[in-house]
Amino acid sequence: MKAAAAQLDRRTGTEIDAGAQFAHDVRAGLGQPGQKWLPCKYFYDAVGSALFEAISVLPEYGLTRADERILRRHAAEIAAAVSPPLVVAELGSGSGRKTRLILEALARRQPTTYHPIEISAAALAQAERELNHLDGVSVRGFEAEYLDGLAQAAAKRARNQRLLVLFLGSSIGNFNRNEDCQFLMRIRALLRTEDGLLLGTDLVKPVSQMLRAYDDPAGVTAAFNLNLLGRINRELGGNFDLHRFAHEATYDEVEQRIEMHLRARDTHEVRIEKAGLDLHFDRGETIWTESSYKYTLVSVAQMAEATAFRTERQWVDEEWPFAESLLVAS
Ligand code: AVI
């Protein structure tokens, strides 16, 4: 989930300046009484995206490699389970490496059109560069929010073409519990019966293993988390002293989610010029920066059923509990 350069206000059709939107969201999260929070989509500026790339190769963070292993091992089966002719739309252009595995398997069976959907023009251009040369694959990206891009991809296809939506990497886990279902429902509303959704989800595993993945000893995840305050300083004229905050990852057993927080090491004040905010932090107070929900095969199937999909197949990695589920619009 990456922040846009400029977004469209759906109600008025006018462009919202990305900086103004960021300031608005920071005010909403930090400027109200109660638990302070920030939307996790703002992790991904250039520094945050580079840090996330580094996280994805950490030995403690097995999620990305598991996702890729499943696609490598089962791409042919996944391709066989969806019927041609086919258009593929990916929410977030993802890593070209993962997408290539699935596109190559599909293109061996049928010519395939691929629509990466991405709000970052740079990420979109990179996906187009990386995947354009694959035999049998034509690439046409949409620079848009996920659902707007998906609506465009769905509208463009021919009557007889099936749509396969890719939502990999357990990005669904960064929605709140009910928002994940709402999001799937909104995807479903854009699909026709028998269209598919390949959904990657990280699975519940031993708590110590999950905590290490979100609090690695090299401190890469800590840097990723703290960079959010750095970004506020750079883009919104904040004066956060990053040394006064500590990265924290906890697991909530009831909600089945990792929570990432930034905990104030002492009592102090912060000014964020462009958001017009003067903030007070008590010692020990936290900013909640991310939830990363974990699933079970059953909870994914239940979510599918609740959102008018049927679960066609599920593949689980043998080394790191992670699932790809092929859901079909029912
Ligand atoms: C992008 N998303 C699925 C990652 C996750 O695991 O929730 C983001 C992340 N946060 C900390 N490490 C990685």
mmCIF file of C-alpha atoms and ligand atoms in Angstrom:
data_model
loop_
_atom_site.group_PDB
_atom_site.id
_atom_site.type_symbol
_atom_site.label_atom_id
_atom_site.label_comp_id
_atom_site.label_asym_id
_atom_site.label_seq_id
_atom_site.Cartn_x
_atom_site.Cartn_y
_atom_site.Cartn_z
ATOM 1 C CA MET A 1 0.000 0.000 0.000
ATOM 2 C CA LYS A 2 1.804 3.064 -1.189
ATOM 3 C CA ALA A 3 0.966 6.760 -0.998
ATOM 4 C CA ALA A 4 -0.024 8.566 -4.175
ATOM 5 C CA ALA A 5 1.519 11.658 -5.733
ATOM 6 C CA ALA A 6 -1.962 13.069 -6.262
ATOM 7 C CA GLN A 7 -5.287 11.438 -5.572
ATOM 8 C CA LEU A 8 -8.766 12.049 -6.855
ATOM 9 C CA ASP A 9 -11.526 13.005 -4.440
ATOM 10 C CA ARG A 10 -14.208 10.496 -5.495
ATOM 11 C CA ARG A 11 -17.024 12.749 -4.339
ATOM 12 C CA THR A 12 -16.014 15.969 -6.090
ATOM 13 C CA GLY A 13 -13.766 14.558 -8.835
ATOM 14 C CA THR A 14 -11.094 17.102 -7.917
ATOM 15 C CA GLU A 15 -7.451 16.316 -7.275
ATOM 16 C CA ILE A 16 -6.308 16.198 -3.681
ATOM 17 C CA ASP A 17 -2.755 17.288 -3.136
ATOM 18 C CA ALA A 18 -0.822 14.340 -1.648
ATOM 19 C CA GLY A 19 0.910 16.591 0.889
ATOM 20 C CA ALA A 20 -2.414 17.997 2.085
ATOM 21 C CA GLN A 21 -3.814 14.477 2.364
ATOM 22 C CA PHE A 22 -0.783 13.360 4.399
ATOM 23 C CA ALA A 23 -1.180 16.382 6.730
ATOM 24 C CA HIS A 24 -4.898 15.607 7.080
ATOM 25 C CA ASP A 25 -4.242 11.945 7.935
ATOM 26 C CA VAL A 26 -1.504 12.855 10.422
ATOM 27 C CA ARG A 27 -3.871 15.317 12.133
ATOM 28 C CA ALA A 28 -6.586 12.642 12.276
ATOM 29 C CA GLY A 29 -4.220 10.101 13.831
ATOM 30 C CA LEU A 30 -2.131 12.218 16.186
ATOM 31 C CA GLY A 31 -4.313 15.216 16.912
ATOM 32 C CA GLN A 32 -7.234 13.468 18.670
ATOM 33 C CA PRO A 33 -7.493 12.428 22.319
ATOM 34 C CA GLY A 34 -6.851 8.729 23.024
ATOM 35 C CA GLN A 35 -4.512 6.240 21.303
ATOM 36 C CA LYS A 36 -2.298 8.026 18.784
ATOM 37 C CA TRP A 37 -1.984 6.226 15.436
ATOM 38 C CA LEU A 38 -0.718 6.691 11.885
ATOM 39 C CA PRO A 39 -1.866 4.944 8.672
ATOM 40 C CA CYS A 40 0.676 2.301 7.622
ATOM 41 C CA LYS A 41 0.433 3.277 3.944
ATOM 42 C CA TYR A 42 2.756 6.188 4.747
ATOM 43 C CA PHE A 43 5.635 3.801 5.505
ATOM 44 C CA TYR A 44 6.385 3.577 1.810
ATOM 45 C CA ASP A 45 8.295 6.658 0.731
ATOM 46 C CA ALA A 46 11.626 6.020 -1.037
ATOM 47 C CA VAL A 47 13.433 5.270 2.254
ATOM 48 C CA GLY A 48 10.594 3.118 3.605
ATOM 49 C CA SER A 49 10.280 1.147 0.355
ATOM 50 C CA ALA A 50 14.019 0.429 0.400
ATOM 51 C CA LEU A 51 13.783 -0.665 4.049
ATOM 52 C CA PHE A 52 10.825 -2.920 3.220
ATOM 53 C CA GLU A 53 12.897 -4.537 0.448
ATOM 54 C CA ALA A 54 15.594 -5.172 3.079
ATOM 55 C CA ILE A 55 13.006 -6.623 5.511
ATOM 56 C CA SER A 56 11.856 -9.039 2.824
ATOM 57 C CA VAL A 57 15.304 -10.667 2.678
ATOM 58 C CA LEU A 58 15.864 -10.830 6.453
ATOM 59 C CA PRO A 59 16.254 -14.400 7.739
ATOM 60 C CA GLU A 60 13.650 -13.644 10.455
ATOM 61 C CA TYR A 61 10.996 -12.433 7.962
ATOM 62 C CA GLY A 62 10.032 -15.520 5.981
ATOM 63 C CA LEU A 63 6.805 -14.157 4.537
ATOM 64 C CA THR A 64 8.024 -12.874 1.163
ATOM 65 C CA ARG A 65 10.146 -15.942 0.432
ATOM 66 C CA ALA A 66 7.254 -18.241 1.372
ATOM 67 C CA ASP A 67 4.917 -16.388 -0.984
ATOM 68 C CA GLU A 68 7.455 -16.711 -3.772
ATOM 69 C CA ARG A 69 8.152 -20.413 -3.071
ATOM 70 C CA ILE A 70 4.451 -21.251 -3.343
ATOM 71 C CA LEU A 71 4.189 -19.433 -6.647
ATOM 72 C CA ARG A 72 7.343 -21.112 -7.977
ATOM 73 C CA ARG A 73 6.199 -24.606 -6.964
ATOM 74 C CA HIS A 74 2.556 -24.309 -7.885
ATOM 75 C CA ALA A 75 2.375 -21.764 -10.705
ATOM 76 C CA ALA A 76 1.439 -24.448 -13.243
ATOM 77 C CA GLU A 77 -1.398 -25.758 -11.030
ATOM 78 C CA ILE A 78 -2.654 -22.228 -10.418
ATOM 79 C CA ALA A 79 -2.576 -21.550 -14.162
ATOM 80 C CA ALA A 80 -4.433 -24.807 -14.848
ATOM 81 C CA ALA A 81 -7.141 -23.889 -12.347
ATOM 82 C CA VAL A 82 -8.210 -20.734 -14.183
ATOM 83 C CA SER A 83 -9.846 -20.956 -17.568
ATOM 84 C CA PRO A 84 -8.834 -18.931 -20.631
ATOM 85 C CA PRO A 85 -9.017 -16.391 -22.175
ATOM 86 C CA LEU A 86 -7.579 -14.474 -19.304
ATOM 87 C CA VAL A 87 -6.810 -10.986 -18.077
ATOM 88 C CA VAL A 88 -4.680 -10.648 -14.933
ATOM 89 C CA ALA A 89 -4.907 -7.577 -12.681
ATOM 90 C CA GLU A 90 -2.517 -7.181 -9.770
ATOM 91 C CA LEU A 91 -3.310 -4.933 -6.800
ATOM 92 C CA GLY A 92 0.018 -3.251 -6.161
ATOM 93 C CA SER A 93 2.538 -4.043 -8.839
ATOM 94 C CA GLY A 94 4.391 -6.254 -6.372
ATOM 95 C CA SER A 95 7.820 -7.627 -7.010
ATOM 96 C CA GLY A 96 8.295 -8.498 -10.672
ATOM 97 C CA ARG A 97 9.951 -11.731 -9.513
ATOM 98 C CA LYS A 98 6.774 -13.131 -7.969
ATOM 99 C CA THR A 99 4.477 -11.934 -10.718
ATOM 100 C CA ARG A 100 6.740 -13.291 -13.453
ATOM 101 C CA LEU A 101 6.344 -16.834 -12.062
ATOM 102 C CA ILE A 102 2.602 -16.743 -12.427
ATOM 103 C CA LEU A 103 2.518 -14.869 -15.739
ATOM 104 C CA GLU A 104 4.985 -17.269 -17.348
ATOM 105 C CA ALA A 105 2.875 -20.250 -16.294
ATOM 106 C CA LEU A 106 -0.292 -18.615 -17.620
ATOM 107 C CA ALA A 107 1.277 -17.511 -20.896
ATOM 108 C CA ARG A 108 2.413 -21.085 -21.574
ATOM 109 C CA ARG A 109 -1.282 -21.948 -21.848
ATOM 110 C CA GLN A 110 -2.756 -18.792 -23.391
ATOM 111 C CA PRO A 111 -1.897 -15.221 -24.397
ATOM 112 C CA THR A 112 -2.263 -13.157 -21.237
ATOM 113 C CA THR A 113 -2.931 -9.475 -20.620
ATOM 114 C CA TYR A 114 -1.450 -8.143 -17.394
ATOM 115 C CA HIS A 115 -2.620 -4.959 -15.656
ATOM 116 C CA PRO A 116 -0.468 -3.906 -12.689
ATOM 117 C CA ILE A 117 -2.419 -1.390 -10.567
ATOM 118 C CA GLU A 118 -0.313 1.011 -8.598
ATOM 119 C CA ILE A 119 -0.590 4.548 -7.272
ATOM 120 C CA SER A 120 3.127 5.125 -7.585
ATOM 121 C CA ALA A 121 4.088 5.965 -11.179
ATOM 122 C CA ALA A 122 7.687 4.861 -10.540
ATOM 123 C CA ALA A 123 6.653 1.432 -9.245
ATOM 124 C CA LEU A 124 4.297 1.026 -12.189
ATOM 125 C CA ALA A 125 6.995 1.913 -14.714
ATOM 126 C CA GLN A 126 9.311 -0.600 -13.064
ATOM 127 C CA ALA A 127 6.671 -3.374 -13.279
ATOM 128 C CA GLU A 128 6.098 -2.559 -16.956
ATOM 129 C CA ARG A 129 9.847 -2.612 -17.646
ATOM 130 C CA GLU A 130 10.384 -5.911 -15.835
ATOM 131 C CA LEU A 131 7.474 -7.829 -17.318
ATOM 132 C CA ASN A 132 6.849 -6.363 -20.745
ATOM 133 C CA HIS A 133 9.278 -8.646 -22.530
ATOM 134 C CA LEU A 134 7.699 -11.953 -21.393
ATOM 135 C CA ASP A 135 6.537 -14.097 -24.313
ATOM 136 C CA GLY A 136 2.773 -14.166 -24.659
ATOM 137 C CA VAL A 137 2.226 -11.395 -22.087
ATOM 138 C CA SER A 138 1.083 -7.865 -22.875
ATOM 139 C CA VAL A 139 1.361 -5.349 -20.067
ATOM 140 C CA ARG A 140 -0.793 -2.268 -19.563
ATOM 141 C CA GLY A 141 -0.585 -0.655 -16.145
ATOM 142 C CA PHE A 142 -3.111 1.585 -14.409
ATOM 143 C CA GLU A 143 -1.849 4.407 -12.205
ATOM 144 C CA ALA A 144 -4.736 4.392 -9.783
ATOM 145 C CA GLU A 145 -6.010 3.335 -6.371
ATOM 146 C CA TYR A 146 -6.558 -0.448 -6.247
ATOM 147 C CA LEU A 147 -10.308 -0.469 -6.736
ATOM 148 C CA ASP A 148 -10.373 2.320 -9.310
ATOM 149 C CA GLY A 149 -7.703 0.498 -11.336
ATOM 150 C CA LEU A 150 -9.529 -2.793 -10.985
ATOM 151 C CA ALA A 151 -12.750 -1.181 -12.204
ATOM 152 C CA GLN A 152 -10.887 0.069 -15.288
ATOM 153 C CA ALA A 153 -9.287 -3.338 -15.928
ATOM 154 C CA ALA A 154 -12.657 -5.081 -15.510
ATOM 155 C CA ALA A 155 -14.390 -2.652 -17.849
ATOM 156 C CA LYS A 156 -11.734 -3.012 -20.573
ATOM 157 C CA ARG A 157 -11.852 -6.768 -20.981
ATOM 158 C CA ALA A 158 -13.882 -8.531 -23.642
ATOM 159 C CA ARG A 159 -17.133 -10.279 -22.744
ATOM 160 C CA ASN A 160 -15.614 -13.747 -22.851
ATOM 161 C CA GLN A 161 -12.466 -12.894 -20.873
ATOM 162 C CA ARG A 162 -12.053 -14.093 -17.301
ATOM 163 C CA LEU A 163 -10.324 -11.822 -14.820
ATOM 164 C CA LEU A 164 -7.790 -13.138 -12.330
ATOM 165 C CA VAL A 165 -6.955 -10.649 -9.558
ATOM 166 C CA LEU A 166 -3.637 -11.080 -7.741
ATOM 167 C CA PHE A 167 -3.403 -9.748 -4.191
ATOM 168 C CA LEU A 168 -0.182 -11.255 -2.922
ATOM 169 C CA GLY A 169 2.234 -10.762 -0.021
ATOM 170 C CA SER A 170 -0.454 -10.738 2.717
ATOM 171 C CA SER A 171 -1.144 -7.057 2.071
ATOM 172 C CA ILE A 172 -4.736 -7.883 3.081
ATOM 173 C CA GLY A 173 -3.357 -8.370 6.616
ATOM 174 C CA ASN A 174 -2.642 -4.643 6.933
ATOM 175 C CA PHE A 175 -6.361 -3.833 6.799
ATOM 176 C CA ASN A 176 -8.315 -3.836 10.049
ATOM 177 C CA ARG A 177 -10.388 -6.943 10.796
ATOM 178 C CA ASN A 178 -13.622 -5.856 9.195
ATOM 179 C CA GLU A 179 -12.000 -3.731 6.532
ATOM 180 C CA ASP A 180 -10.419 -6.858 5.001
ATOM 181 C CA CYS A 181 -13.890 -8.316 4.362
ATOM 182 C CA GLN A 182 -15.218 -4.996 3.125
ATOM 183 C CA PHE A 183 -12.305 -4.749 0.718
ATOM 184 C CA LEU A 184 -12.933 -8.275 -0.621
ATOM 185 C CA MET A 185 -16.601 -7.396 -1.062
ATOM 186 C CA ARG A 186 -15.675 -4.343 -3.083
ATOM 187 C CA ILE A 187 -13.362 -6.469 -5.246
ATOM 188 C CA ARG A 188 -16.153 -9.022 -5.653
ATOM 189 C CA ALA A 189 -18.565 -6.306 -6.794
ATOM 190 C CA LEU A 190 -16.256 -5.587 -9.748
ATOM 191 C CA LEU A 191 -15.999 -9.236 -10.822
ATOM 192 C CA ARG A 192 -18.198 -11.588 -12.826
ATOM 193 C CA THR A 193 -19.120 -15.065 -11.648
ATOM 194 C CA GLU A 194 -16.167 -17.463 -12.101
ATOM 195 C CA ASP A 195 -13.551 -14.677 -12.087
ATOM 196 C CA GLY A 196 -10.704 -15.485 -9.703
ATOM 197 C CA LEU A 197 -8.785 -13.893 -6.847
ATOM 198 C CA LEU A 198 -5.402 -15.278 -5.822
ATOM 199 C CA LEU A 199 -5.007 -14.115 -2.242
ATOM 200 C CA GLY A 200 -1.756 -14.392 -0.257
ATOM 201 C CA THR A 201 -2.126 -14.544 3.539
ATOM 202 C CA ASP A 202 0.421 -14.994 6.287
ATOM 203 C CA LEU A 203 -0.742 -17.688 8.706
ATOM 204 C CA VAL A 204 -0.762 -17.827 12.517
ATOM 205 C CA LYS A 205 2.463 -19.441 13.732
ATOM 206 C CA PRO A 206 4.395 -19.652 17.033
ATOM 207 C CA VAL A 207 4.342 -16.245 18.713
ATOM 208 C CA SER A 208 8.132 -16.080 19.133
ATOM 209 C CA GLN A 209 8.583 -16.638 15.382
ATOM 210 C CA MET A 210 6.100 -13.881 14.544
ATOM 211 C CA LEU A 211 7.660 -11.447 17.001
ATOM 212 C CA ARG A 212 11.163 -12.006 15.597
ATOM 213 C CA ALA A 213 9.828 -11.277 12.105
ATOM 214 C CA TYR A 214 8.615 -7.850 13.255
ATOM 215 C CA ASP A 215 11.467 -7.053 15.647
ATOM 216 C CA ASP A 216 14.587 -8.336 13.937
ATOM 217 C CA PRO A 217 17.910 -8.122 15.812
ATOM 218 C CA ALA A 218 19.549 -6.016 13.073
ATOM 219 C CA GLY A 219 16.943 -3.317 13.667
ATOM 220 C CA VAL A 220 15.760 -3.067 10.055
ATOM 221 C CA THR A 221 12.079 -3.202 11.045
ATOM 222 C CA ALA A 222 12.753 -0.655 13.786
ATOM 223 C CA ALA A 223 14.249 1.672 11.146
ATOM 224 C CA PHE A 224 11.241 1.018 8.864
ATOM 225 C CA ASN A 225 8.878 1.972 11.693
ATOM 226 C CA LEU A 226 10.870 5.041 12.834
ATOM 227 C CA ASN A 227 11.152 6.276 9.251
ATOM 228 C CA LEU A 228 7.483 7.196 9.467
ATOM 229 C CA LEU A 229 8.422 9.948 11.925
ATOM 230 C CA GLY A 230 11.377 10.846 9.700
ATOM 231 C CA ARG A 231 8.981 11.205 6.780
ATOM 232 C CA ILE A 232 6.735 13.507 8.811
ATOM 233 C CA ASN A 233 9.803 15.630 9.626
ATOM 234 C CA ARG A 234 10.877 15.778 5.971
ATOM 235 C CA GLU A 235 7.520 16.338 4.329
ATOM 236 C CA LEU A 236 5.446 18.103 6.955
ATOM 237 C CA GLY A 237 8.050 20.125 8.823
ATOM 238 C CA GLY A 238 7.921 17.989 11.979
ATOM 239 C CA ASN A 239 10.578 18.072 14.664
ATOM 240 C CA PHE A 240 10.341 14.487 15.956
ATOM 241 C CA ASP A 241 13.593 13.356 17.586
ATOM 242 C CA LEU A 242 13.650 9.720 16.436
ATOM 243 C CA HIS A 243 15.991 8.796 19.299
ATOM 244 C CA ARG A 244 13.181 9.556 21.745
ATOM 245 C CA PHE A 245 11.037 6.701 20.373
ATOM 246 C CA ALA A 246 11.511 2.943 20.580
ATOM 247 C CA HIS A 247 10.173 0.431 18.069
ATOM 248 C CA GLU A 248 7.864 -2.168 19.591
ATOM 249 C CA ALA A 249 6.134 -5.236 18.145
ATOM 250 C CA THR A 250 3.557 -7.195 20.149
ATOM 251 C CA TYR A 251 1.163 -10.015 19.295
ATOM 252 C CA ASP A 252 -2.509 -9.876 20.259
ATOM 253 C CA GLU A 253 -3.633 -13.520 20.581
ATOM 254 C CA VAL A 254 -7.340 -12.693 20.553
ATOM 255 C CA GLU A 255 -7.204 -10.511 17.450
ATOM 256 C CA GLN A 256 -4.463 -12.652 15.859
ATOM 257 C CA ARG A 257 -2.461 -9.618 14.861
ATOM 258 C CA ILE A 258 1.012 -8.204 15.212
ATOM 259 C CA GLU A 259 0.877 -4.593 16.339
ATOM 260 C CA MET A 260 3.741 -2.221 15.666
ATOM 261 C CA HIS A 261 4.058 0.829 17.895
ATOM 262 C CA LEU A 262 6.548 3.631 18.519
ATOM 263 C CA ARG A 263 6.903 4.174 22.265
ATOM 264 C CA ALA A 264 8.014 7.564 23.657
ATOM 265 C CA ARG A 265 11.117 7.064 25.811
ATOM 266 C CA ASP A 266 10.399 10.252 27.793
ATOM 267 C CA THR A 267 7.839 13.015 28.205
ATOM 268 C CA HIS A 268 8.272 15.644 25.508
ATOM 269 C CA GLU A 269 6.616 17.948 22.970
ATOM 270 C CA VAL A 270 6.625 17.774 19.174
ATOM 271 C CA ARG A 271 5.588 20.368 16.588
ATOM 272 C CA ILE A 272 4.417 19.418 13.079
ATOM 273 C CA GLU A 273 4.378 22.690 11.208
ATOM 274 C CA LYS A 274 2.424 21.815 8.044
ATOM 275 C CA ALA A 275 -0.208 19.834 9.962
ATOM 276 C CA GLY A 276 -0.626 22.698 12.427
ATOM 277 C CA LEU A 277 -0.074 20.285 15.330
ATOM 278 C CA ASP A 278 1.520 20.754 18.731
ATOM 279 C CA LEU A 279 1.756 17.361 20.374
ATOM 280 C CA HIS A 280 2.484 16.241 23.887
ATOM 281 C CA PHE A 281 3.908 12.759 24.535
ATOM 282 C CA ASP A 282 3.909 11.185 27.974
ATOM 283 C CA ARG A 283 6.748 8.823 28.791
ATOM 284 C CA GLY A 284 5.662 5.334 27.656
ATOM 285 C CA GLU A 285 2.857 6.582 25.410
ATOM 286 C CA THR A 286 2.715 4.937 21.965
ATOM 287 C CA ILE A 287 1.838 5.723 18.374
ATOM 288 C CA TRP A 288 0.193 2.669 16.786
ATOM 289 C CA THR A 289 1.652 2.450 13.292
ATOM 290 C CA GLU A 290 0.594 -0.908 11.860
ATOM 291 C CA SER A 291 -1.519 -4.008 12.381
ATOM 292 C CA SER A 292 -0.535 -7.155 10.542
ATOM 293 C CA TYR A 293 -3.297 -9.729 10.850
ATOM 294 C CA LYS A 294 -2.516 -13.432 10.673
ATOM 295 C CA TYR A 295 -4.947 -15.988 9.256
ATOM 296 C CA THR A 296 -5.723 -19.699 9.283
ATOM 297 C CA LEU A 297 -6.833 -21.709 6.250
ATOM 298 C CA VAL A 298 -10.282 -21.826 7.818
ATOM 299 C CA SER A 299 -10.453 -18.082 8.512
ATOM 300 C CA VAL A 300 -9.503 -17.336 4.884
ATOM 301 C CA ALA A 301 -12.210 -19.703 3.636
ATOM 302 C CA GLN A 302 -14.738 -18.104 6.002
ATOM 303 C CA MET A 303 -13.776 -14.639 4.800
ATOM 304 C CA ALA A 304 -14.188 -15.878 1.204
ATOM 305 C CA GLU A 305 -17.616 -17.307 1.915
ATOM 306 C CA ALA A 306 -18.739 -14.122 3.651
ATOM 307 C CA THR A 307 -17.760 -12.101 0.589
ATOM 308 C CA ALA A 308 -19.370 -14.274 -2.126
ATOM 309 C CA PHE A 309 -16.285 -16.224 -3.175
ATOM 310 C CA ARG A 310 -15.777 -19.976 -2.993
ATOM 311 C CA THR A 311 -12.386 -21.362 -2.017
ATOM 312 C CA GLU A 312 -11.198 -23.408 -4.976
ATOM 313 C CA ARG A 313 -7.697 -24.403 -3.734
ATOM 314 C CA GLN A 314 -5.246 -23.444 -1.010
ATOM 315 C CA TRP A 315 -1.492 -23.961 -1.118
ATOM 316 C CA VAL A 316 0.672 -23.698 2.020
ATOM 317 C CA ASP A 317 4.434 -23.254 2.158
ATOM 318 C CA GLU A 318 6.286 -26.044 3.967
ATOM 319 C CA GLU A 319 8.914 -23.836 5.602
ATOM 320 C CA TRP A 320 6.971 -20.744 6.686
ATOM 321 C CA PRO A 321 3.217 -20.995 7.321
ATOM 322 C CA PHE A 322 1.832 -18.856 4.516
ATOM 323 C CA ALA A 323 -1.047 -19.600 2.142
ATOM 324 C CA GLU A 324 -2.084 -18.749 -1.372
ATOM 325 C CA SER A 325 -5.820 -19.232 -1.773
ATOM 326 C CA LEU A 326 -7.514 -19.324 -5.142
ATOM 327 C CA LEU A 327 -10.968 -17.826 -4.584
ATOM 328 C CA VAL A 328 -13.586 -17.911 -7.298
ATOM 329 C CA ALA A 329 -16.449 -15.426 -7.557
ATOM 330 C CA SER A 330 -19.573 -17.464 -6.858
HETATM 331 C C1 AVI B 1 3.344 -5.258 3.496
HETATM 332 N N1 AVI B 1 2.969 -6.038 4.673
HETATM 333 C C2 AVI B 1 2.315 -7.294 4.297
HETATM 334 C C3 AVI B 1 4.051 -6.220 5.644
HETATM 335 C C4 AVI B 1 3.571 -7.072 6.842
HETATM 336 O O1 AVI B 1 4.230 -8.064 7.150
HETATM 337 O O2 AVI B 1 2.540 -6.756 7.421
HETATM 338 C C5 AVI B 1 4.596 -4.893 6.159
HETATM 339 C C6 AVI B 1 5.621 -5.046 7.240
HETATM 340 N N2 AVI B 1 5.582 -4.465 8.398
HETATM 341 C C7 AVI B 1 6.635 -4.808 9.112
HETATM 342 N N3 AVI B 1 7.350 -5.660 8.423
HETATM 343 C C8 AVI B 1 6.739 -5.806 7.219
#
